[in-house]
Coordinates of C-alpha atoms in Angstrom, one line a residue:
M1499 CA 99.8 -49.3 -41.7
A1500 CA 102.4 -48.3 -38.9
V1501 CA 102.6 -49.9 -35.8
S1502 CA 103.7 -48.6 -32.7
P1503 CA 106.3 -50.1 -30.7
I1504 CA 105.6 -51.5 -27.3
S1505 CA 108.6 -50.1 -24.8
S1506 CA 109.6 -51.9 -22.0
S1507 CA 107.3 -50.5 -19.4
E1508 CA 104.5 -51.7 -21.5
L1509 CA 105.5 -54.9 -22.0
L1510 CA 106.6 -55.1 -18.1
A1511 CA 102.6 -54.2 -17.4
S1512 CA 101.1 -56.4 -19.3
Q1513 CA 103.3 -59.2 -18.6
N1514 CA 102.8 -58.9 -14.9
N1515 CA 98.7 -58.1 -15.5
V1516 CA 98.6 -61.2 -17.1
S1517 CA 100.5 -63.2 -14.8
T1518 CA 98.3 -61.4 -11.5
N1519 CA 94.9 -62.8 -13.5
I1520 CA 95.8 -66.5 -14.2
R1521 CA 96.4 -68.9 -11.1
Q1522 CA 97.4 -72.1 -10.5
E1523 CA 94.2 -72.6 -9.0
D1524 CA 93.3 -71.6 -12.8
F1525 CA 95.0 -73.4 -14.7
I1526 CA 94.0 -77.1 -12.7
K1527 CA 90.4 -75.9 -13.0
L1528 CA 91.1 -75.3 -17.1
F1529 CA 93.6 -78.1 -17.3
M1530 CA 90.5 -80.7 -15.6
S1531 CA 87.9 -79.1 -18.2
Q1532 CA 89.8 -80.2 -21.6
L1533 CA 90.2 -83.2 -19.9
K1534 CA 86.5 -83.8 -19.1
A1535 CA 86.2 -81.9 -22.8
Q1536 CA 88.3 -84.2 -25.1
D1537 CA 87.0 -86.3 -27.4
P1538 CA 88.1 -89.6 -26.6
L1539 CA 88.0 -90.3 -30.6
E1540 CA 90.8 -88.2 -30.9
P1541 CA 92.3 -87.2 -27.2
V1542 CA 94.7 -83.9 -27.0
N1543 CA 98.3 -85.5 -27.7
N1544 CA 100.2 -85.8 -24.4
Q1545 CA 103.1 -82.6 -25.4
D1546 CA 100.4 -80.3 -25.9
F1547 CA 99.9 -80.5 -22.4
L1548 CA 103.2 -80.5 -21.5
V1549 CA 103.6 -77.4 -23.4
Q1550 CA 101.0 -75.7 -21.2
M1551 CA 102.3 -76.7 -18.2
A1552 CA 105.3 -75.3 -19.1
Q1553 CA 104.3 -72.2 -19.8
F1554 CA 102.4 -71.7 -16.9
S1555 CA 105.6 -72.9 -15.0
L1556 CA 107.2 -70.1 -16.9
L1557 CA 104.7 -67.6 -16.8
E1558 CA 104.6 -67.9 -12.7
S1559 CA 108.4 -68.1 -12.3
N1560 CA 108.6 -64.9 -14.2
R1561 CA 105.6 -63.5 -11.9
Q1562 CA 108.0 -64.1 -8.8
T1563 CA 111.1 -63.4 -10.4
N1564 CA 109.1 -59.6 -11.4
Q1565 CA 107.3 -59.1 -7.3
S1566 CA 111.3 -60.1 -6.2
L1567 CA 112.8 -57.3 -8.3
E1568 CA 110.2 -54.8 -7.6
D1569 CA 111.2 -55.8 -3.4
I1570 CA 114.3 -54.8 -4.4
R1571 CA 114.2 -51.6 -6.4
Q1572 CA 111.9 -50.5 -3.1
L1573 CA 114.7 -51.8 -0.8
V1574 CA 117.4 -49.6 -3.0
I1575 CA 115.0 -46.8 -2.6
S1576 CA 114.3 -46.8 1.0
S1577 CA 118.2 -46.7 1.8
Q1578 CA 119.1 -44.6 -0.6
T1579 CA 116.5 -41.9 1.1
V1580 CA 117.7 -43.2 4.7
G1581 CA 120.8 -42.2 4.0
M1582 CA 120.0 -38.8 2.7
I1583 CA 118.7 -37.6 6.2
G1584 CA 121.1 -35.1 8.2
K1585 CA 122.2 -34.2 4.2
Y1586 CA 121.6 -30.4 2.9
A1587 CA 119.0 -30.3 0.0
E1588 CA 117.6 -27.3 -2.2
V1589 CA 114.3 -27.8 -3.2
Y1590 CA 113.1 -26.5 -6.8
N1591 CA 111.7 -22.8 -6.9
N1592 CA 108.2 -23.8 -8.0
Q1593 CA 107.8 -20.1 -9.2
E1594 CA 111.3 -20.1 -11.4
P1595 CA 112.7 -23.3 -12.0
S1596 CA 116.1 -21.8 -12.9
A1597 CA 116.2 -19.6 -9.1
R1598 CA 117.3 -21.0 -5.8
G1599 CA 114.7 -22.8 -3.8
A1600 CA 114.6 -23.5 -0.4
L1601 CA 117.8 -24.6 1.3
G1602 CA 117.9 -26.3 5.0
T1603 CA 118.4 -30.0 6.0
I1604 CA 116.7 -33.3 5.8
I1605 CA 115.5 -34.7 9.3
A1606 CA 112.5 -37.1 8.5
V1607 CA 111.9 -40.1 6.0
N1608 CA 108.2 -40.7 5.0
F1609 CA 107.1 -43.7 3.2
E1610 CA 103.8 -43.8 1.6
P1611 CA 102.7 -46.0 -1.2
S1612 CA 102.1 -43.2 -3.5
G1613 CA 106.4 -43.2 -2.6
A1614 CA 109.2 -41.8 -0.4
S1615 CA 109.2 -38.3 0.8
V1616 CA 111.2 -35.9 3.2
T1617 CA 111.0 -33.4 5.8
I1618 CA 113.0 -31.0 5.1
K1619 CA 114.3 -27.8 7.8
T1620 CA 114.6 -24.6 6.9
K1621 CA 114.7 -21.3 7.8
D1622 CA 112.4 -18.8 6.6
I1623 CA 112.4 -15.1 4.9
N1624 CA 112.4 -13.9 8.7
G1625 CA 115.2 -16.5 10.2
E1626 CA 112.6 -18.3 12.3
W1627 CA 112.2 -22.0 11.8
S1628 CA 110.2 -23.6 9.4
Y1629 CA 109.7 -27.0 7.9
L1630 CA 109.1 -28.2 4.5
N1631 CA 107.0 -32.2 5.2
N1632 CA 106.5 -33.7 3.0
V1633 CA 108.3 -32.8 -0.1
P1634 CA 108.5 -35.6 -2.9
L1635 CA 111.9 -36.7 -3.9
G1636 CA 111.4 -35.0 -7.7
Q1637 CA 111.1 -31.9 -5.8
I1638 CA 114.7 -32.2 -4.4
K1639 CA 117.1 -30.0 -7.0
S1640 CA 120.2 -30.6 -5.6
I1641 CA 121.9 -32.6 -2.2
Y1642 CA 124.7 -31.7 -0.2
D1643 CA 126.7 -33.0 2.2
S1644 CA 127.8 -30.5 4.4
E1645 CA 126.5 -26.4 4.4
S1646 CA 130.3 -25.4 3.1
D1647 CA 129.0 -27.4 -0.7
I1648 CA 126.6 -25.2 -0.9
K1649 CA 127.3 -22.6 -3.5

C-alpha cells in the first residue's frame, strides 16, 4: 500500500490546526481531570505529567513562532508591494498569455484579506487614461523601473 508524503504546507497547516484548538486553559482542565480521576492506589507517575507539560509548552511555543513568521511574511509582502508604487508594470493578457498585456504605472496598493492588489494607470486604445483597479499581484507579468526599460 502506497502512502503519500505530507508536504511541508500540509504539515504546517495541521500543526496550526492543533495549536489553535488546544489552549492553556484546555490543558489545565484536562490536567485537573486526570488528577481527579486517577486511581489513588496507582497514581500517575510525576514524570508523565512533566512530559505532558513539556509537550504543551513546546506546542504553544511552536504556535507563537508560526504566528510570528506569518506576521514577518506579511510585512515583507507589504513592503515589497509598496515598493512597486511608481514602477511600470505589464499585466498578463487574459485572452493570449504570451501576448503583451496592458502597460502602465502602479499608482496605488490595496491590502485586503484575500491578498495585496495594485491600481495601474494606463492608456486605452484611444489614448485616454484609464485605471486597472484591484489587479492581483499574480496577474502582473513584469515590473520595470522606468518606461525606457520596457522592450
